[in-house]
Coordinates of C-alpha atoms and ligand atoms in Angstrom, one line a residue:
M1 CA -41.5 -16.8 27.4
H2 CA -38.1 -18.1 26.2
P3 CA -37.4 -21.5 27.9
L4 CA -34.4 -20.1 29.7
F5 CA -36.7 -18.1 32.0
D6 CA -38.6 -21.3 32.8
K7 CA -35.7 -23.6 33.4
R8 CA -35.2 -23.1 37.1
R9 CA -38.0 -23.6 39.6
Y10 CA -36.0 -22.0 42.4
L11 CA -33.3 -19.3 42.5
I12 CA -31.0 -21.2 44.8
P13 CA -30.2 -24.9 45.7
F14 CA -31.5 -26.1 49.1
R15 CA -32.8 -29.1 51.0
S16 CA -35.7 -28.0 53.1
S17 CA -35.0 -30.4 55.9
L18 CA -31.6 -29.0 56.5
L19 CA -32.8 -25.4 57.1
P20 CA -34.3 -23.9 60.2
Q21 CA -38.1 -24.5 60.1
I22 CA -40.8 -22.1 61.2
F23 CA -44.5 -22.8 61.1
T24 CA -47.5 -20.6 60.9
D25 CA -51.1 -20.6 59.6
T26 CA -50.7 -17.6 57.3
L27 CA -47.5 -16.2 55.9
V28 CA -47.9 -12.7 54.5
I29 CA -45.1 -11.5 52.2
G30 CA -45.1 -7.7 52.3
G31 CA -45.7 -5.0 54.8
G32 CA -47.4 -2.2 52.9
V33 CA -51.1 -1.5 53.0
A34 CA -52.2 -4.8 51.5
G35 CA -50.0 -7.0 53.6
L36 CA -50.6 -5.2 56.9
R37 CA -54.4 -5.1 56.4
A38 CA -54.3 -8.8 55.5
A39 CA -52.2 -9.7 58.6
I40 CA -54.7 -7.9 60.9
E41 CA -57.6 -9.8 59.4
A42 CA -55.8 -13.2 59.2
A43 CA -55.1 -13.0 63.0
A44 CA -58.8 -12.4 63.8
S45 CA -60.0 -14.3 66.9
I46 CA -62.4 -17.2 66.3
K47 CA -63.9 -18.7 69.4
G48 CA -61.4 -16.7 71.5
A49 CA -58.3 -18.0 69.6
P50 CA -56.3 -15.6 67.4
G51 CA -55.0 -16.7 64.0
D52 CA -51.3 -17.3 63.8
V53 CA -49.6 -15.0 61.2
I54 CA -46.1 -14.1 60.2
L55 CA -45.6 -11.0 58.1
L56 CA -42.3 -10.3 56.5
S57 CA -40.9 -7.3 54.7
K58 CA -37.6 -7.2 53.0
S59 CA -37.5 -3.4 53.4
A60 CA -37.9 -1.0 56.3
F61 CA -41.5 0.0 56.8
D62 CA -40.8 3.5 55.7
A63 CA -39.6 2.3 52.3
T64 CA -42.7 0.6 51.0
N65 CA -44.7 2.1 48.1
T66 CA -47.5 2.6 50.6
A67 CA -45.3 4.8 52.9
W68 CA -44.4 7.0 49.9
A69 CA -48.0 7.6 48.7
Q70 CA -48.8 11.2 48.7
G71 CA -52.1 12.3 47.2
G72 CA -54.6 10.2 49.1
I73 CA -57.3 7.4 49.0
A74 CA -60.4 7.7 46.9
A75 CA -63.7 6.7 48.5
V76 CA -67.4 7.6 48.3
L77 CA -68.4 8.9 51.7
R78 CA -70.1 12.1 50.8
D79 CA -73.8 12.6 50.0
D80 CA -73.0 14.5 46.8
D81 CA -71.1 11.6 45.4
S82 CA -72.1 8.0 44.5
F83 CA -70.7 4.5 44.0
E84 CA -71.9 4.7 40.4
S85 CA -69.8 7.8 39.7
H86 CA -66.7 6.4 41.3
A87 CA -67.2 3.2 39.3
A88 CA -67.8 5.1 36.1
D89 CA -64.6 7.1 36.5
T90 CA -62.6 3.9 37.3
I91 CA -64.1 2.2 34.2
E92 CA -63.4 5.2 32.0
A93 CA -59.7 5.3 33.1
G94 CA -59.5 1.5 32.6
A95 CA -60.1 1.9 28.8
G96 CA -62.4 -1.0 28.1
L97 CA -60.6 -3.7 30.3
C98 CA -62.1 -3.2 33.8
D99 CA -63.8 -6.2 35.1
E100 CA -67.0 -4.6 36.4
R101 CA -67.5 -7.0 39.3
A102 CA -64.1 -6.1 40.6
V103 CA -64.8 -2.4 40.3
D104 CA -68.2 -2.6 42.1
L105 CA -66.7 -4.6 44.9
M106 CA -63.6 -2.4 45.5
V107 CA -65.6 0.8 45.3
E108 CA -68.5 -0.3 47.6
E109 CA -66.4 -2.2 50.1
G110 CA -63.7 0.5 49.9
A111 CA -66.1 3.0 51.5
Q112 CA -66.4 0.6 54.5
R113 CA -62.7 0.2 54.8
I114 CA -62.2 4.0 54.9
R115 CA -64.9 4.3 57.6
E116 CA -63.0 1.7 59.5
L117 CA -59.8 3.7 59.2
I118 CA -61.6 6.7 60.6
D119 CA -62.9 4.6 63.5
W120 CA -59.2 3.5 64.0
N121 CA -58.4 7.3 64.3
I122 CA -56.5 7.8 61.1
R123 CA -55.3 11.4 61.0
F124 CA -57.0 12.5 57.8
D125 CA -56.9 16.2 57.1
R126 CA -60.0 18.1 58.3
D127 CA -61.3 21.6 57.6
K128 CA -59.9 23.9 60.3
K129 CA -63.2 25.6 60.9
S130 CA -65.9 23.0 60.5
G131 CA -63.8 19.9 61.5
E132 CA -65.3 18.1 58.4
L133 CA -62.9 15.7 56.6
H134 CA -61.2 17.5 53.7
T135 CA -61.5 15.9 50.3
G136 CA -59.5 16.7 47.1
R137 CA -59.9 15.9 43.4
E138 CA -57.4 14.0 41.3
G139 CA -57.0 13.2 37.7
G140 CA -59.9 11.3 36.1
H141 CA -62.2 11.8 39.1
H142 CA -65.4 13.8 38.4
A143 CA -66.0 14.3 42.2
S144 CA -64.0 15.5 45.2
R145 CA -63.5 12.1 46.9
V146 CA -59.8 11.8 47.8
Y147 CA -59.0 11.7 51.5
H148 CA -55.5 12.7 52.5
A149 CA -53.3 13.1 55.6
D150 CA -50.7 15.7 56.5
G151 CA -51.4 17.3 53.1
D152 CA -49.3 15.2 50.9
A153 CA -48.2 12.3 53.3
T154 CA -51.2 10.1 53.2
G155 CA -49.1 6.9 52.8
R156 CA -46.9 7.7 55.7
E157 CA -50.0 8.1 58.0
L158 CA -51.6 4.9 56.6
Q159 CA -48.4 2.9 57.0
R160 CA -48.0 4.2 60.6
L161 CA -51.6 3.4 61.6
L162 CA -51.7 -0.1 60.0
L163 CA -48.2 -1.1 61.3
E164 CA -49.1 0.0 64.9
R165 CA -52.3 -1.9 64.6
A166 CA -50.7 -5.1 63.2
R167 CA -48.0 -4.9 66.0
A168 CA -50.7 -4.7 68.6
T169 CA -52.7 -7.6 67.1
E170 CA -52.4 -10.8 69.0
G171 CA -51.1 -13.6 66.8
V172 CA -49.1 -11.4 64.4
R173 CA -45.3 -11.8 64.3
I174 CA -43.4 -9.4 62.1
F175 CA -40.0 -10.1 60.5
E176 CA -38.4 -7.0 59.1
N177 CA -35.4 -7.2 56.7
C178 CA -36.5 -10.7 55.7
F179 CA -36.3 -11.5 52.0
S180 CA -38.6 -14.1 50.4
L181 CA -36.7 -15.9 47.6
D182 CA -39.3 -18.4 46.4
L183 CA -42.6 -19.9 47.2
I184 CA -42.4 -23.6 48.0
T185 CA -44.4 -26.3 46.2
P186 CA -43.9 -30.0 46.8
T187 CA -43.3 -30.6 43.1
A188 CA -42.5 -28.3 40.1
E189 CA -45.6 -29.6 38.3
P190 CA -48.4 -27.1 37.5
G191 CA -51.1 -27.1 40.2
S192 CA -48.7 -28.2 42.9
P193 CA -49.9 -26.2 46.0
V194 CA -47.9 -23.5 47.8
R195 CA -46.8 -24.6 51.2
G196 CA -44.7 -21.7 52.4
A197 CA -41.6 -19.8 51.3
I198 CA -37.8 -19.9 51.6
T199 CA -36.6 -16.7 53.1
H200 CA -33.3 -15.0 53.9
H201 CA -33.2 -12.9 57.1
S202 CA -30.4 -10.3 57.3
R203 CA -29.5 -11.8 60.8
Y204 CA -30.6 -15.4 60.7
G205 CA -29.9 -16.3 57.1
L206 CA -31.9 -18.9 55.2
Q207 CA -35.1 -20.2 56.8
M208 CA -38.1 -22.3 55.7
I209 CA -41.5 -20.8 56.7
W210 CA -44.3 -23.3 56.3
A211 CA -47.8 -22.0 56.1
K212 CA -51.3 -23.2 55.4
T213 CA -51.8 -20.1 53.2
V214 CA -49.3 -17.7 51.7
I215 CA -50.6 -14.1 50.9
L216 CA -48.4 -12.4 48.4
A217 CA -48.5 -8.6 49.0
S218 CA -45.1 -7.6 47.7
G219 CA -46.0 -4.5 45.9
G220 CA -44.9 -3.1 42.6
A221 CA -42.2 -3.2 39.9
G222 CA -41.1 0.5 39.3
Q223 CA -37.5 -0.5 39.5
L224 CA -37.8 -2.1 36.2
F225 CA -37.4 1.4 34.7
R226 CA -34.5 3.9 35.0
E227 CA -37.0 6.6 35.8
T228 CA -39.3 5.7 38.6
T229 CA -41.2 7.2 41.5
N230 CA -41.0 3.8 43.4
P231 CA -38.6 3.0 46.3
R232 CA -35.5 0.9 45.8
G233 CA -37.3 -2.3 46.8
A234 CA -40.0 -2.3 44.1
T235 CA -38.3 -5.0 42.1
A236 CA -41.2 -7.2 41.1
D237 CA -40.1 -10.1 43.3
G238 CA -43.7 -11.2 43.9
V239 CA -44.5 -11.6 40.2
A240 CA -41.2 -13.4 39.6
M241 CA -41.8 -15.8 42.6
A242 CA -45.4 -16.4 41.6
Y243 CA -44.4 -17.1 37.9
R244 CA -41.8 -19.6 39.0
A245 CA -44.4 -21.3 41.2
G246 CA -46.8 -21.7 38.2
A247 CA -49.3 -18.8 38.9
T248 CA -50.9 -17.0 36.1
I249 CA -49.6 -13.5 35.4
A250 CA -51.9 -11.1 33.6
D251 CA -51.8 -7.9 31.6
M252 CA -48.1 -7.1 32.2
A253 CA -48.0 -4.5 29.3
F254 CA -49.9 -2.0 31.4
V255 CA -47.4 0.1 33.4
Q256 CA -48.6 3.5 34.5
F257 CA -46.3 6.4 34.2
H258 CA -46.8 9.3 36.5
P259 CA -46.7 12.6 34.5
T260 CA -45.0 14.8 37.1
T261 CA -41.9 13.9 38.9
L262 CA -39.2 16.5 39.8
Y263 CA -36.6 16.5 37.0
L264 CA -33.3 17.8 38.3
P265 CA -30.0 16.0 37.6
G266 CA -28.9 14.4 40.8
A267 CA -32.3 14.5 42.5
H268 CA -34.4 11.4 43.1
R269 CA -37.4 11.4 40.8
A270 CA -39.7 12.6 43.6
L271 CA -43.4 12.7 42.8
I272 CA -45.1 16.0 42.5
S273 CA -48.6 14.7 43.4
E274 CA -51.5 14.9 41.1
A275 CA -53.3 16.7 44.0
V276 CA -51.1 19.7 43.1
R277 CA -52.7 19.8 39.7
G278 CA -56.0 19.1 41.4
E279 CA -55.4 22.4 43.4
G280 CA -54.9 24.2 40.1
A281 CA -51.3 23.9 38.9
H282 CA -50.8 24.0 35.1
L283 CA -48.3 22.4 32.8
L284 CA -46.4 24.7 30.5
D285 CA -44.2 23.8 27.6
A286 CA -40.8 25.2 26.8
S287 CA -42.3 28.3 25.3
G288 CA -44.5 28.9 28.4
L289 CA -47.7 27.7 26.7
R290 CA -50.4 25.8 28.7
F291 CA -50.7 22.8 26.3
M292 CA -53.0 20.3 28.1
T293 CA -56.1 22.3 27.3
E294 CA -55.5 21.4 23.6
V295 CA -55.3 17.7 24.5
H296 CA -58.2 16.8 26.8
E297 CA -61.3 18.3 28.3
L298 CA -60.0 17.7 31.8
A299 CA -56.7 19.4 30.8
E300 CA -54.1 18.7 33.5
L301 CA -56.5 16.4 35.3
A302 CA -56.9 14.0 32.3
P303 CA -56.0 10.3 33.0
R304 CA -52.3 9.9 33.7
D305 CA -51.4 8.1 30.5
I306 CA -52.8 11.0 28.4
V307 CA -50.9 13.6 30.4
S308 CA -47.6 11.5 30.4
R309 CA -47.8 11.0 26.6
A310 CA -48.6 14.6 25.9
I311 CA -45.6 15.7 28.0
I312 CA -43.2 13.2 26.2
R313 CA -44.5 14.3 22.8
R314 CA -44.2 18.0 23.6
I315 CA -40.6 17.5 24.8
A316 CA -39.9 15.5 21.6
Q317 CA -41.3 18.4 19.4
Q318 CA -39.6 21.2 21.2
G319 CA -36.3 19.5 22.4
G320 CA -35.1 19.9 26.0
S321 CA -35.5 17.5 28.9
H322 CA -38.7 18.5 30.7
V323 CA -41.8 20.7 30.9
W324 CA -42.8 23.1 33.6
L325 CA -45.3 22.8 36.4
D326 CA -46.7 26.2 37.3
C327 CA -47.9 26.2 40.9
R328 CA -47.8 30.0 41.4
G329 CA -51.6 30.2 41.5
I330 CA -51.9 27.9 44.5
A331 CA -52.5 29.9 47.7
N332 CA -50.9 28.4 50.9
F333 CA -48.9 25.8 48.9
Q334 CA -46.7 25.2 52.0
D335 CA -49.7 24.3 54.2
R336 CA -51.4 22.1 51.7
F337 CA -48.3 20.3 50.4
P338 CA -45.7 20.6 53.2
G339 CA -43.6 17.6 52.1
I340 CA -43.4 18.7 48.4
H341 CA -42.7 22.2 49.6
A342 CA -39.8 21.0 51.8
L343 CA -38.4 18.9 48.9
L344 CA -38.5 21.9 46.5
R345 CA -36.8 24.2 49.0
R346 CA -34.0 21.7 49.2
F347 CA -33.3 22.6 45.6
E348 CA -33.9 26.3 46.2
L349 CA -37.2 26.2 44.3
D350 CA -40.0 28.4 45.6
P351 CA -43.4 27.2 44.2
A352 CA -44.9 30.7 44.8
K353 CA -42.3 32.2 42.4
D354 CA -40.5 29.5 40.4
L355 CA -41.7 27.1 37.7
I356 CA -40.9 23.4 38.6
P357 CA -39.1 21.2 36.0
V358 CA -41.1 17.9 35.7
H359 CA -41.0 14.7 33.6
P360 CA -42.9 11.4 33.6
A361 CA -41.6 8.3 35.4
A362 CA -42.8 4.7 35.9
H363 CA -45.2 4.6 38.8
Y364 CA -47.6 1.7 39.1
A365 CA -47.8 -1.9 37.9
V366 CA -51.3 -2.4 36.6
G367 CA -50.7 -6.0 35.6
G368 CA -49.6 -8.8 38.0
V369 CA -50.6 -12.0 39.6
R370 CA -54.1 -13.0 38.6
A371 CA -56.3 -12.9 41.7
D372 CA -60.0 -13.2 42.4
E373 CA -62.4 -11.6 44.9
V374 CA -60.7 -13.2 48.0
G375 CA -57.2 -13.1 46.6
R376 CA -57.1 -16.6 45.2
T377 CA -54.6 -17.2 42.5
D378 CA -54.5 -20.2 40.1
V379 CA -52.2 -22.0 42.6
P380 CA -53.8 -23.6 45.6
G381 CA -52.6 -22.1 48.9
L382 CA -51.4 -18.9 47.3
L383 CA -53.4 -15.7 47.7
A384 CA -52.3 -12.3 46.5
A385 CA -53.4 -8.7 47.3
G386 CA -52.4 -5.1 46.4
E387 CA -50.1 -3.8 43.6
V388 CA -48.6 -7.3 42.9
T389 CA -52.0 -8.5 41.6
C390 CA -54.1 -8.1 38.5
T391 CA -57.8 -8.4 39.4
G392 CA -59.4 -6.3 36.6
F393 CA -60.2 -3.5 38.9
H394 CA -57.8 -1.1 37.1
G395 CA -58.4 -2.5 33.6
A396 CA -55.8 -1.0 31.3
N397 CA -55.0 1.9 33.5
R398 CA -55.3 2.9 37.2
L399 CA -57.4 5.8 38.3
A400 CA -55.5 8.0 40.8
S401 CA -55.9 7.2 44.5
N402 CA -57.5 3.8 43.7
S403 CA -54.5 1.7 44.7
L404 CA -54.4 2.3 48.4
L405 CA -58.1 1.6 48.3
E406 CA -57.5 -1.7 46.5
G407 CA -54.8 -2.7 49.0
L408 CA -57.2 -2.1 51.9
V409 CA -60.1 -4.1 50.4
A410 CA -58.1 -6.9 48.8
G411 CA -55.8 -7.1 51.9
A412 CA -58.8 -7.5 54.3
R413 CA -60.5 -10.0 52.0
S414 CA -57.5 -12.2 51.5
G415 CA -56.7 -12.1 55.2
R416 CA -60.2 -13.2 56.0
H417 CA -60.0 -16.0 53.5
A418 CA -56.7 -17.2 54.9
R419 CA -58.2 -17.2 58.4
E420 CA -61.1 -19.4 57.1
R421 CA -58.6 -21.8 55.5
A422 CA -56.7 -22.0 58.8
V423 CA -59.7 -23.2 60.7
D424 CA -60.9 -25.5 58.0
N425 CA -59.0 -28.7 58.5
G426 CA -60.3 -30.2 55.3
A427 CA -58.5 -31.0 52.1
A428 CA -58.2 -27.3 51.1
T429 CA -55.4 -26.7 53.6
N430 CA -52.0 -28.3 53.9
G431 CA -52.6 -29.4 57.5
G432 CA -49.3 -27.6 58.5
H433 CA -47.1 -30.6 57.6
P434 CA -44.0 -29.7 55.7
A435 CA -43.1 -31.5 52.5
Q436 CA -39.5 -32.4 51.9
V437 CA -38.4 -30.2 49.1
V438 CA -35.1 -30.3 47.3
S439 CA -33.8 -27.8 44.9
D440 CA -30.9 -29.4 43.1
I441 CA -29.2 -26.7 41.0
R442 CA -25.6 -27.0 39.9
P443 CA -23.5 -23.8 39.9
S444 CA -22.7 -22.6 36.5
D445 CA -19.1 -22.9 35.4
Q446 CA -19.1 -19.6 33.5
G447 CA -17.2 -16.7 35.0
E448 CA -18.1 -13.8 37.2
I449 CA -20.6 -11.1 36.1
D450 CA -21.1 -7.5 37.0
L451 CA -24.6 -7.5 38.4
V452 CA -24.7 -3.8 39.0
D453 CA -24.1 -3.3 35.3
I454 CA -26.8 -5.7 34.3
R455 CA -29.3 -4.1 36.6
S456 CA -28.6 -0.6 35.3
S457 CA -28.5 -1.8 31.7
L458 CA -31.9 -3.5 32.0
R459 CA -33.5 -0.5 33.6
S460 CA -32.1 1.8 30.9
A461 CA -33.3 -0.6 28.1
M462 CA -36.8 -0.8 29.7
W463 CA -37.0 3.0 29.9
R464 CA -35.8 3.5 26.3
N465 CA -37.7 0.6 24.6
V466 CA -40.6 -0.4 26.8
G467 CA -41.4 3.0 28.3
I468 CA -44.2 5.5 27.5
D469 CA -44.1 5.3 23.7
R470 CA -43.5 1.8 22.4
V471 CA -42.9 0.3 19.0
G472 CA -42.7 -3.4 17.8
P473 CA -39.0 -3.5 16.6
K474 CA -37.7 -2.0 19.8
L475 CA -39.8 -4.4 21.9
R476 CA -38.3 -7.3 20.0
D477 CA -34.8 -5.9 20.4
T478 CA -35.4 -5.8 24.2
Q479 CA -36.5 -9.4 24.3
E480 CA -33.4 -10.5 22.4
M481 CA -31.2 -8.5 24.8
F482 CA -32.9 -9.9 27.8
D483 CA -32.8 -13.5 26.5
F484 CA -29.1 -13.0 25.9
W485 CA -28.4 -11.5 29.3
G486 CA -30.6 -14.1 30.9
R487 CA -28.3 -16.9 29.6
Y488 CA -25.5 -15.9 31.8
T489 CA -27.4 -14.3 34.7
L490 CA -30.2 -16.8 35.4
D491 CA -27.8 -19.8 35.5
K492 CA -25.8 -18.4 38.4
I493 CA -26.3 -19.0 42.1
F494 CA -26.1 -15.9 44.2
D495 CA -26.2 -15.4 47.9
E496 CA -27.6 -12.0 48.5
P497 CA -30.8 -10.1 48.0
E498 CA -29.6 -7.5 45.4
A499 CA -28.6 -10.3 43.1
W500 CA -31.9 -12.2 43.5
E501 CA -33.7 -8.9 42.8
T502 CA -31.7 -8.5 39.6
Q503 CA -32.7 -12.0 38.5
N504 CA -36.3 -11.2 39.3
L505 CA -36.1 -7.9 37.4
L506 CA -34.7 -9.7 34.3
T507 CA -37.5 -12.3 34.4
V508 CA -40.3 -9.7 34.8
G509 CA -38.7 -7.3 32.4
A510 CA -38.8 -10.1 29.8
L511 CA -42.5 -10.7 30.6
V512 CA -43.4 -7.0 30.2
A513 CA -41.5 -6.7 26.9
R514 CA -43.3 -9.8 25.5
A515 CA -46.7 -8.7 26.7
A516 CA -46.1 -5.2 25.2
E517 CA -45.1 -6.7 21.9
W518 CA -48.0 -9.1 21.9
R519 CA -50.5 -6.3 22.5
E520 CA -50.6 -4.7 19.0
E521 CA -52.8 -1.8 20.0
S522 CA -52.8 1.3 22.2
R523 CA -55.0 1.1 25.2
G524 CA -54.9 2.7 28.6
C525 CA -51.4 3.2 29.7
H526 CA -50.0 1.0 26.9
A527 CA -49.1 3.1 23.8
R528 CA -47.7 1.7 20.6
S529 CA -46.7 4.2 17.9
D530 CA -47.2 1.4 15.3
F531 CA -50.7 0.6 16.5
N532 CA -52.1 3.9 17.6
E533 CA -55.7 2.9 18.5
P534 CA -57.4 0.3 20.7
R535 CA -58.4 -2.8 18.6
A536 CA -61.4 -4.9 19.4
E537 CA -59.5 -8.2 19.2
F538 CA -57.3 -7.0 22.1
A539 CA -60.1 -6.1 24.4
V540 CA -59.0 -9.2 26.4
H541 CA -56.7 -10.0 29.3
D542 CA -53.4 -11.7 28.3
L543 CA -52.4 -14.5 30.7
W544 CA -48.8 -15.8 30.9
R545 CA -47.6 -19.0 32.6
R546 CA -44.4 -20.7 33.2
G547 CA -43.7 -23.3 30.4
R548 CA -46.0 -21.6 27.8
P549 CA -44.3 -19.6 25.1
T550 CA -47.4 -17.6 24.2
P551 CA -50.3 -16.1 26.2
E552 CA -53.8 -17.3 26.6
T553 CA -56.5 -14.7 26.7
V554 CA -59.8 -14.3 28.5
G555 CA -62.6 -11.8 28.0
R556 CA -62.9 -8.5 29.9
D557 CA -65.2 -9.9 32.6
E558 CA -63.5 -13.3 33.0
L559 CA -60.3 -12.3 34.8
F560 CA -61.9 -12.0 38.3
A561 CA -63.1 -15.6 38.1
A562 CA -62.7 -18.0 41.0
G563 CA -59.2 -19.1 41.6
A564 CA -57.8 -22.4 43.0
Ligands
FAD1 C1 -44.4 8.0 45.2 C2 -45.7 7.3 45.2 C3 -46.9 8.0 45.4 C4 -48.1 7.3 45.4 N1 -49.3 8.0 45.7 C5 -50.4 7.2 45.8 C6 -51.6 7.9 46.2 O1 -51.6 9.0 46.6 N2 -52.8 7.1 46.3 C7 -52.8 5.8 45.9 O2 -53.9 5.2 46.0 N3 -51.7 5.2 45.5 C8 -50.5 5.9 45.4 N4 -49.4 5.2 45.1 C9 -49.4 3.8 44.8 C10 -49.6 3.0 46.1 O3 -48.7 3.6 47.1 C11 -49.2 1.6 45.9 O4 -49.8 1.0 44.8 C12 -49.6 0.8 47.2 O5 -49.1 1.4 48.3 C13 -49.0 -0.6 47.1 O6 -49.3 -1.3 48.3 P1 -48.8 -2.8 48.5 O7 -49.2 -3.1 49.9 O8 -49.4 -3.6 47.4 O9 -47.2 -2.7 48.3 P2 -46.1 -1.9 49.1 O10 -46.6 -0.8 49.9 O11 -45.0 -1.5 48.1 O12 -45.5 -3.0 50.0 C14 -44.7 -4.1 49.5 C15 -44.1 -4.8 50.6 O13 -43.5 -6.0 50.1 C16 -42.2 -6.2 50.6 N5 -41.5 -7.1 49.7 C17 -41.3 -6.9 48.3 N6 -40.6 -8.0 47.8 C18 -40.3 -8.8 48.9 C19 -39.6 -9.9 49.0 N7 -39.0 -10.5 48.0 N8 -39.5 -10.5 50.3 C20 -40.0 -9.9 51.3 N9 -40.7 -8.7 51.2 C21 -40.9 -8.2 50.0 C22 -41.7 -4.8 50.7 O14 -40.5 -4.7 51.5 C23 -42.9 -4.1 51.3 O15 -42.9 -4.3 52.7 C24 -48.1 5.9 45.1 C25 -46.9 5.2 44.9 C26 -45.7 5.9 44.9 C27 -44.5 5.2 44.7

């Protein structure tokens, strides 16, 4: 990275001793599937005493990526399916970069986590006559193994269930509208352990939250791109915070684009779930031709990168702004997809009669903070779980419906590990004593800047130059642009979350552009028109760290190694 991104350890100046102090065993940053599942586990009772946990979320709980998930959760619970088949589909989508230990663990333990949700009375959809759980198929899966709720509102139900459970768990305190600015380490040196976070609560202002263990579960980065399915808060804060704290960030070139979002000027890029294609919807080009059958044996159910690229290329060949999704063959669309049906009706579209205009959009961050099988990162005291991480489970591309599963498994594992650390009074923990930490940053004397403009310019540049089809010169242009914008944006001191988010987006956008330029090949969801094929020398994970201008690499099966 350019040194300007590495200059500051913290976003704002502070003296920890002058701020209100809060103490806990485990601080969980994020209230989606990964954070909630982690909090429940980290509060588990040992010898009758619950663990002490604080969970914070900068957004409302209905505005997490989790709450917006539609299609479902993949898991092997049926006799006609197998772990091997789920693992094979995951590895195929991962295009040569899946760490097989991570895949086996998520797939096998994922089934237990889903059984547990059923025991906790999750309202998965069931067959009306037999009462059996209903399963669907999604892109890249060779079996029907996707469990869903309320047709297309699986995330909403999962969020409800886990939030209710976390709220009812003794030992868990939940702070909503509380923004984490930075992870605190006693010194800025590499290897300095994380001891908590500096946060900003909409009502109480800045606070220090000291913890024996911090679990980062802050979700994705879709807001890096102008077109995205992600909610407003998916601004990559977790990756930026972890980077500043010295953690290793892996595989940032891999951003998954969802092929089918509703494309109407003025409408939010709402997802038209893969499950709709799973139920038989077809993609048609401008001349009404079903083109995916020419591209892949699974046609519309091919892995997402293949479908997204095919759409973008077809639009480029034919002109226009979108392709069409033909749902007219789906009986009872309204019953199966009530949320999508209601959305379409708002724009006077009737899926039984009308073709739906669709276009790809940024959807899922495959890369992220390197984490191992219990969520350990390379920084002592810092665990991470969910979309913010990179464990090697998804390789170079994520299989549909595997991310809620990962959030459940990794959340529970990291929560358990934090609970163990809390009862272990040995050297591994911080003993709960705060360090005096001073961030001594001088305000820049350069003038005011229009942050709204920077945010929208960077999102447009990312979409244009670091989007679905990438090429070296444009990736380099983007880096130069971001280095320039960074000079007068990262030296400022701001006092509100939108500004901190913009600084984080700039840092992580610069990382994605660099990683995409470094990866001179096409693999999984990373496509370079100047390097059209996968290349053996890039069948590695690229690791980025503060203070190092170029990445290190590790082999395919070395990412999921033990952390600190
Ligand atoms: C429209 C849509 C549909 C999807 N459909 C599916 C699907 O069907 N199946 C599937 O498996 N996956 C799906 N996904 C992906 C999946 O929803 C996410 O990968 C997953 O929910 C991520 O969970 P998480 O807990 O890691 O993060 P999130 O659920 O995004 O939660 C992140 C949390 O961190 C908080 N946070 C972030 N930054 C900060 C900060 N600085 N300070 C404090 N708090 C912070 C947020 O407020 C939030 O509470 C979908 C995603 C989208 C957007």
